[in-house]
CSV table of C-alpha atoms and ligand atoms in Angstrom, one decimal:
chain,number,residue,atom,x,y,z
A,23,UNK,CA,14.9,10.6,28.9
A,24,UNK,CA,15.1,8.4,26.1
A,25,UNK,CA,15.8,9.8,22.6
A,26,UNK,CA,17.0,8.6,19.0
A,27,UNK,CA,16.1,8.1,15.5
A,28,UNK,CA,14.3,5.5,13.5
A,29,UNK,CA,14.1,5.2,9.8
A,30,UNK,CA,10.8,3.9,8.3
A,31,UNK,CA,11.6,1.7,5.2
A,32,UNK,CA,9.5,-0.3,2.9
A,33,UNK,CA,8.0,-0.6,-0.6
A,34,UNK,CA,6.4,2.4,-2.1
A,35,UNK,CA,3.0,2.9,-1.1
A,36,UNK,CA,2.8,0.5,2.0
A,37,UNK,CA,1.5,3.3,4.1
A,38,UNK,CA,4.8,4.5,5.7
A,39,UNK,CA,4.0,8.3,5.6
A,40,UNK,CA,0.3,7.6,7.2
A,41,UNK,CA,2.0,5.5,9.9
A,42,UNK,CA,4.6,8.1,10.6
A,43,UNK,CA,1.8,10.6,11.1
A,44,UNK,CA,-0.2,8.5,13.3
A,45,UNK,CA,2.9,7.6,15.5
A,46,UNK,CA,3.8,11.4,15.9
A,47,UNK,CA,0.0,12.2,16.4
A,48,UNK,CA,-0.6,15.1,13.4
A,49,UNK,CA,0.1,15.4,9.9
A,50,UNK,CA,3.6,15.8,9.0
A,51,UNK,CA,4.0,13.9,5.9
A,52,UNK,CA,1.8,14.0,2.8
A,53,UNK,CA,0.1,10.7,1.9
A,54,UNK,CA,-1.5,9.6,-1.6
A,55,UNK,CA,-2.7,6.3,-3.2
A,56,UNK,CA,0.1,7.0,-6.0
A,57,UNK,CA,3.5,5.2,-5.2
A,58,UNK,CA,6.6,7.6,-4.9
A,59,UNK,CA,4.6,10.3,-3.1
A,60,UNK,CA,7.4,10.8,-0.6
A,61,UNK,CA,10.5,12.3,-2.4
A,62,UNK,CA,12.7,13.4,0.5
A,63,UNK,CA,13.5,12.5,3.9
A,64,UNK,CA,11.3,14.1,6.5
A,65,UNK,CA,11.8,14.0,10.3
A,66,UNK,CA,8.7,13.6,12.1
A,67,UNK,CA,9.1,14.3,15.8
A,68,UNK,CA,7.1,12.3,18.5
A,69,UNK,CA,7.4,13.9,22.0
A,70,UNK,CA,6.4,11.9,25.4
A,71,UNK,CA,6.8,12.7,28.9
A,72,UNK,CA,10.1,10.8,29.0
A,73,UNK,CA,11.4,10.3,25.2
A,74,UNK,CA,11.6,11.9,22.0
A,75,UNK,CA,11.3,9.7,19.1
A,76,UNK,CA,12.5,10.9,15.5
A,77,UNK,CA,11.1,9.0,12.6
A,78,UNK,CA,12.7,9.3,9.3
A,79,UNK,CA,10.0,9.0,6.9
A,80,UNK,CA,11.6,8.0,3.7
A,81,UNK,CA,10.8,7.4,-0.2
A,82,UNK,CA,10.0,3.7,-0.6
A,83,UNK,CA,12.9,1.6,-1.8
A,84,UNK,CA,13.1,1.2,-5.6
A,85,UNK,CA,15.2,0.5,-8.3
A,86,UNK,CA,16.2,4.1,-9.8
A,87,UNK,CA,14.7,4.9,-13.3
A,88,UNK,CA,15.7,8.5,-13.9
A,89,UNK,CA,17.8,11.3,-11.8
A,90,UNK,CA,15.0,12.2,-9.6
A,91,UNK,CA,14.4,8.4,-8.3
A,92,UNK,CA,18.2,7.8,-8.0
A,93,UNK,CA,18.3,10.8,-5.8
A,94,UNK,CA,15.5,9.4,-3.8
A,95,UNK,CA,17.2,6.0,-3.4
A,96,UNK,CA,20.4,7.8,-2.3
A,97,UNK,CA,18.5,9.6,0.2
A,98,UNK,CA,17.0,6.1,1.5
A,99,UNK,CA,20.5,4.6,1.5
A,100,UNK,CA,22.0,7.4,3.6
A,101,UNK,CA,18.9,7.7,5.9
A,102,UNK,CA,19.2,4.2,7.2
A,103,UNK,CA,22.6,4.6,8.5
A,104,UNK,CA,23.2,6.0,11.7
A,105,UNK,CA,19.9,5.3,13.1
A,106,UNK,CA,18.8,3.4,16.5
A,107,UNK,CA,16.4,1.2,14.7
A,108,UNK,CA,14.5,0.7,11.4
A,109,UNK,CA,10.9,0.3,11.1
A,110,UNK,CA,10.2,-1.9,8.3
A,111,UNK,CA,6.7,-1.3,7.0
A,112,UNK,CA,4.6,-3.9,4.9
A,113,UNK,CA,1.4,-3.8,3.4
A,114,UNK,CA,-0.9,-6.7,4.8
A,115,UNK,CA,-3.1,-6.4,1.8
A,116,UNK,CA,-0.6,-7.4,-0.7
A,117,UNK,CA,1.4,-10.4,-1.1
A,118,UNK,CA,4.7,-10.1,0.9
A,119,UNK,CA,7.1,-10.9,-2.0
A,120,UNK,CA,10.2,-10.1,-4.0
A,121,UNK,CA,10.0,-6.2,-3.0
A,122,UNK,CA,9.6,-6.7,0.3
A,123,UNK,CA,12.6,-9.2,0.5
A,124,UNK,CA,14.7,-6.8,-1.2
A,125,UNK,CA,14.0,-3.9,1.2
A,126,UNK,CA,14.5,-6.4,4.1
A,127,UNK,CA,17.7,-7.6,3.1
A,128,UNK,CA,19.1,-4.3,3.0
A,129,UNK,CA,17.6,-3.3,6.3
A,130,UNK,CA,18.6,-6.4,8.4
A,131,UNK,CA,22.2,-5.9,7.2
A,132,UNK,CA,22.3,-2.7,9.0
A,133,UNK,CA,22.9,-4.3,12.4
A,134,UNK,CA,20.4,-2.4,14.2
A,135,UNK,CA,17.1,-3.8,15.6
A,136,UNK,CA,14.4,-4.1,13.0
A,137,UNK,CA,10.6,-3.8,14.0
A,138,UNK,CA,8.1,-4.9,11.3
A,139,UNK,CA,4.9,-3.1,11.2
A,140,UNK,CA,2.4,-5.2,9.3
A,141,UNK,CA,0.3,-2.3,8.0
A,142,UNK,CA,-3.4,-2.0,6.6
A,143,UNK,CA,-4.6,-4.8,8.8
A,144,UNK,CA,-8.1,-2.9,9.0
A,145,UNK,CA,-10.7,-4.8,7.2
A,146,UNK,CA,-8.6,-8.2,7.1
A,147,UNK,CA,-9.8,-11.3,8.9
A,148,UNK,CA,-8.0,-12.7,11.9
A,149,UNK,CA,-6.9,-15.8,9.7
A,150,UNK,CA,-5.4,-13.4,6.9
A,151,UNK,CA,-3.6,-11.4,9.3
A,152,UNK,CA,-2.2,-14.5,11.0
A,153,UNK,CA,-0.9,-15.9,7.6
A,154,UNK,CA,0.6,-12.6,6.7
A,155,UNK,CA,2.5,-12.2,10.0
A,156,UNK,CA,3.8,-15.6,9.3
A,157,UNK,CA,5.2,-14.4,5.9
A,158,UNK,CA,6.4,-11.3,7.6
A,159,UNK,CA,8.4,-13.1,10.3
A,160,UNK,CA,10.3,-15.0,7.4
A,161,UNK,CA,11.8,-12.0,6.3
A,162,UNK,CA,14.7,-11.9,8.7
A,163,UNK,CA,15.6,-11.8,12.4
A,164,UNK,CA,13.4,-9.0,13.5
A,165,UNK,CA,13.2,-7.6,17.1
A,166,UNK,CA,9.3,-7.3,17.2
A,167,UNK,CA,6.3,-7.8,14.7
A,168,UNK,CA,3.3,-5.6,15.0
A,169,UNK,CA,0.1,-5.8,13.0
A,170,UNK,CA,-1.2,-2.0,12.8
A,171,UNK,CA,-3.7,0.0,11.0
A,172,UNK,CA,-2.2,3.6,10.6
A,173,UNK,CA,-5.7,4.5,9.1
A,174,UNK,CA,-7.5,3.5,12.2
A,175,UNK,CA,-4.5,3.8,14.5
A,176,UNK,CA,-5.1,0.3,15.8
A,177,UNK,CA,-1.9,-1.1,17.4
A,178,UNK,CA,-0.2,2.2,16.8
A,179,UNK,CA,0.3,3.2,20.5
A,180,UNK,CA,1.7,-0.3,21.1
A,181,UNK,CA,4.1,0.1,18.3
A,182,UNK,CA,5.2,3.5,19.5
A,183,UNK,CA,6.0,1.9,22.8
A,184,UNK,CA,8.1,-0.7,21.2
A,185,UNK,CA,10.1,1.8,19.1
A,186,UNK,CA,10.7,4.1,22.3
A,187,UNK,CA,12.0,1.2,24.5
A,188,UNK,CA,14.9,0.8,21.6
A,189,UNK,CA,16.0,4.2,22.2
A,190,UNK,CA,19.2,4.9,24.1
A,191,UNK,CA,19.3,7.4,26.8
A,192,UNK,CA,19.8,11.0,25.4
A,193,UNK,CA,19.0,14.5,25.3
A,194,UNK,CA,15.7,16.2,23.1
A,195,UNK,CA,17.3,16.7,19.5
A,196,UNK,CA,14.6,19.1,18.6
A,197,UNK,CA,12.5,21.6,20.4
A,198,UNK,CA,9.5,20.0,21.9
A,199,UNK,CA,7.0,22.3,19.8
A,200,UNK,CA,8.6,21.1,16.7
A,201,UNK,CA,6.7,18.6,14.6
A,202,UNK,CA,8.9,18.4,11.8
A,203,UNK,CA,12.5,19.5,10.4
A,204,UNK,CA,11.0,20.7,7.1
A,205,UNK,CA,11.1,24.5,6.6
A,206,UNK,CA,7.7,25.9,6.5
A,207,UNK,CA,8.2,26.7,2.6
A,208,UNK,CA,8.5,23.0,2.1
A,209,UNK,CA,5.5,21.8,4.2
A,210,UNK,CA,3.3,24.3,2.1
A,211,UNK,CA,4.7,23.2,-1.2
A,212,UNK,CA,4.2,19.7,0.1
A,213,UNK,CA,0.7,20.2,0.9
A,214,UNK,CA,0.1,21.8,-2.4
A,215,UNK,CA,1.7,18.8,-4.2
A,216,UNK,CA,-0.6,16.3,-2.3
A,217,UNK,CA,-4.0,18.0,-3.5
A,218,UNK,CA,-2.1,17.7,-7.2
A,219,UNK,CA,-1.4,14.1,-6.7
A,220,UNK,CA,-4.9,13.5,-5.5
A,221,UNK,CA,-6.2,15.4,-8.9
A,222,UNK,CA,-4.1,13.6,-11.4
A,223,UNK,CA,-3.5,10.1,-12.6
A,224,UNK,CA,-1.0,7.7,-14.1
A,225,UNK,CA,2.5,9.5,-15.1
A,226,UNK,CA,1.2,13.0,-14.2
A,227,UNK,CA,1.9,13.0,-10.5
A,228,UNK,CA,5.4,11.9,-11.0
A,229,UNK,CA,6.0,14.9,-13.2
A,230,UNK,CA,4.7,17.5,-10.8
A,231,UNK,CA,6.8,19.3,-8.3
A,232,UNK,CA,6.0,22.4,-6.2
A,233,UNK,CA,8.1,25.5,-5.3
A,234,UNK,CA,6.9,28.0,-2.9
A,235,UNK,CA,8.3,31.6,-4.0
A,236,UNK,CA,6.4,33.7,-1.4
A,237,UNK,CA,5.1,33.1,2.0
A,238,UNK,CA,3.9,36.2,3.3
A,239,UNK,CA,1.7,37.5,6.1
A,240,UNK,CA,-1.6,37.4,4.0
A,241,UNK,CA,-0.3,35.7,0.6
A,242,UNK,CA,1.3,32.4,-0.4
A,243,UNK,CA,2.5,32.2,-3.8
A,244,UNK,CA,3.6,28.7,-5.2
A,245,UNK,CA,4.2,27.4,-8.6
A,246,UNK,CA,3.4,23.9,-9.9
A,247,UNK,CA,6.0,22.7,-12.4
A,248,UNK,CA,5.3,20.2,-14.9
A,249,UNK,CA,7.3,18.7,-17.8
A,250,UNK,CA,5.4,19.3,-20.8
A,251,UNK,CA,2.7,21.7,-22.2
A,252,UNK,CA,0.0,19.0,-22.4
A,253,UNK,CA,0.7,18.1,-18.7
A,254,UNK,CA,0.3,21.9,-18.0
A,255,UNK,CA,-3.2,21.7,-19.8
A,256,UNK,CA,-4.3,19.0,-17.5
A,257,UNK,CA,-3.2,20.4,-14.4
A,258,UNK,CA,-4.6,24.0,-15.2
A,259,UNK,CA,-8.0,22.1,-16.3
A,260,UNK,CA,-10.6,23.5,-18.3
A,261,UNK,CA,-11.0,27.3,-17.5
A,262,UNK,CA,-8.6,26.8,-14.6
A,263,UNK,CA,-10.9,24.2,-12.8
A,264,UNK,CA,-8.3,21.8,-11.7
A,265,UNK,CA,-5.6,24.1,-10.3
A,266,UNK,CA,-8.5,25.9,-8.6
A,267,UNK,CA,-9.6,22.8,-6.9
A,268,UNK,CA,-6.0,22.3,-6.1
A,269,UNK,CA,-5.7,25.5,-4.4
A,270,UNK,CA,-9.3,25.1,-2.5
A,271,UNK,CA,-7.9,21.9,-1.0
A,272,UNK,CA,-4.7,22.9,0.0
A,273,UNK,CA,-5.7,26.5,1.3
A,274,UNK,CA,-7.4,25.2,4.7
A,275,UNK,CA,-4.5,22.9,5.5
A,276,UNK,CA,-2.1,25.7,4.7
A,277,UNK,CA,-4.1,28.4,6.8
A,278,UNK,CA,-4.0,25.7,9.7
A,279,UNK,CA,-0.3,25.2,9.6
A,280,UNK,CA,0.3,28.8,9.2
A,281,UNK,CA,-2.2,29.8,11.9
A,282,UNK,CA,-3.6,32.6,9.8
A,283,UNK,CA,-5.7,33.2,6.7
A,284,UNK,CA,-4.0,33.5,3.2
A,285,UNK,CA,-4.5,34.2,-0.3
A,286,UNK,CA,-3.2,31.2,-2.3
A,287,UNK,CA,-1.8,32.2,-5.4
A,288,UNK,CA,-1.0,29.1,-7.6
A,289,UNK,CA,0.5,28.9,-11.0
A,290,UNK,CA,1.4,26.0,-13.4
A,291,UNK,CA,4.5,26.3,-15.6
A,292,UNK,CA,6.4,24.0,-17.8
A,293,UNK,CA,9.9,23.0,-16.8
A,294,UNK,CA,11.2,20.5,-19.2
A,295,UNK,CA,13.1,17.7,-17.8
A,296,UNK,CA,13.2,19.2,-14.3
A,297,UNK,CA,13.7,15.6,-12.8
A,298,UNK,CA,17.2,15.9,-14.3
A,299,UNK,CA,17.8,19.2,-13.0
A,300,UNK,CA,20.6,18.8,-10.4
A,301,UNK,CA,20.3,22.2,-9.0
A,302,UNK,CA,16.3,22.1,-8.5
A,303,UNK,CA,16.5,18.6,-7.0
A,304,UNK,CA,19.0,20.2,-4.4
A,305,UNK,CA,16.8,23.1,-3.9
A,306,UNK,CA,13.7,20.7,-3.4
A,307,UNK,CA,15.7,18.9,-0.8
A,308,UNK,CA,15.7,15.6,-2.8
B,60,GTP,N1,-6.8,0.6,4.5
B,60,GTP,C1,-5.8,1.4,4.6
B,60,GTP,N2,-5.1,2.1,3.9
B,60,GTP,C2,-4.0,2.7,4.3
B,60,GTP,C3,-3.3,2.3,5.7
B,60,GTP,N3,-2.4,3.3,5.7
B,60,GTP,C4,-2.1,3.7,4.5
B,60,GTP,N4,-2.9,3.5,3.7
B,60,GTP,C5,-3.3,4.0,2.3
B,60,GTP,O1,-2.2,3.5,1.5
B,60,GTP,C6,-1.7,4.7,0.5
B,60,GTP,C7,-0.4,4.9,0.6
B,60,GTP,O2,-0.2,5.6,1.8
B,60,GTP,P1,1.2,6.4,2.2
B,60,GTP,O3,1.3,6.8,3.6
B,60,GTP,O4,1.4,7.5,1.0
B,60,GTP,O5,2.3,5.3,1.6
B,60,GTP,P2,3.9,5.4,1.6
B,60,GTP,O6,4.4,4.2,2.0
B,60,GTP,O7,4.3,6.6,2.4
B,60,GTP,O8,4.1,5.7,0.0
B,60,GTP,P3,5.5,6.4,-0.6
B,60,GTP,O9,5.8,7.7,0.0
B,60,GTP,O10,4.9,6.6,-2.2
B,60,GTP,O11,6.5,5.3,-0.6
B,60,GTP,C8,-2.7,5.7,0.8
B,60,GTP,O12,-3.9,5.7,-0.1
B,60,GTP,C9,-3.2,5.6,2.1
B,60,GTP,O13,-4.4,6.1,2.5
B,60,GTP,C10,-4.1,1.6,6.5
B,60,GTP,O14,-3.7,1.3,7.8
B,60,GTP,N5,-5.2,1.1,5.9
B,61,MG,MG1,5.4,8.4,1.7
């Protein structure tokens, strides 16, 4: 039996969480087209006949701007220590540049094998992929480089095999039924936040956090916190239309996760400067 931990590093929005979900064959981490979607470390567990691969999905590497992003970067710095390998994810549709080099410098200094995933190669021409692979190869002394599409899952099985082959002999760290180490409340809160991210724009996604207050047999109660009254009005929407739509989109996924029908009760509240509230950040696992 092989088992171990692989940290998933990269700039924000390159598709780390989408790739983590593809690698473990189910949705564990939420995904959006807004940067800084992932705020905390999430273990996603891929089990095979003869292996347990634990992927640490992480926030994107970034220069901290406030207490929230500072906590997020600290999470990243801590999580890349003591892993068996790092999966460095790049976006093939963007210029591989300074941001990627910044991440690369840090991960290649860790002294563990680095596997590069050149993600989002779907709809790219072979020539473009080859060019981007060449640029990716200049980032450091990598162990392997895989062009993949997390979206279509092209190349994902090969990448998984590559990562498993890097794991040492070891025990299963998690029960085989477990997909993630996130408590159920946090998984539910994340699903609500994902739908809120999809329905908001600009600065607002960053100003939203979600806490689940009650996870009952038939009812789930959660609060969406924003920082200002005007943000609250946007998230509530005219006549409650936006928050209702968030609920409509989140409920089926929550029900699938819990394996039962629930009434989803969502509220929107203002909590000024929650991004600086150390106690709340801790409660949110950030
Ligand atoms: N076309 C295409 N889009 C992708 C692929 N993988 C991810 N995406 C899209 O890229 C965007 C970002 O995906 P995420 O998985 O949230 O990215 P992330 O790196 O986890 O982002 P942060 O958590 O914010 O750092 C989403 O809109 C995804 O649908 C892919 O293989 N192909
Ligand atoms: Mg993510």
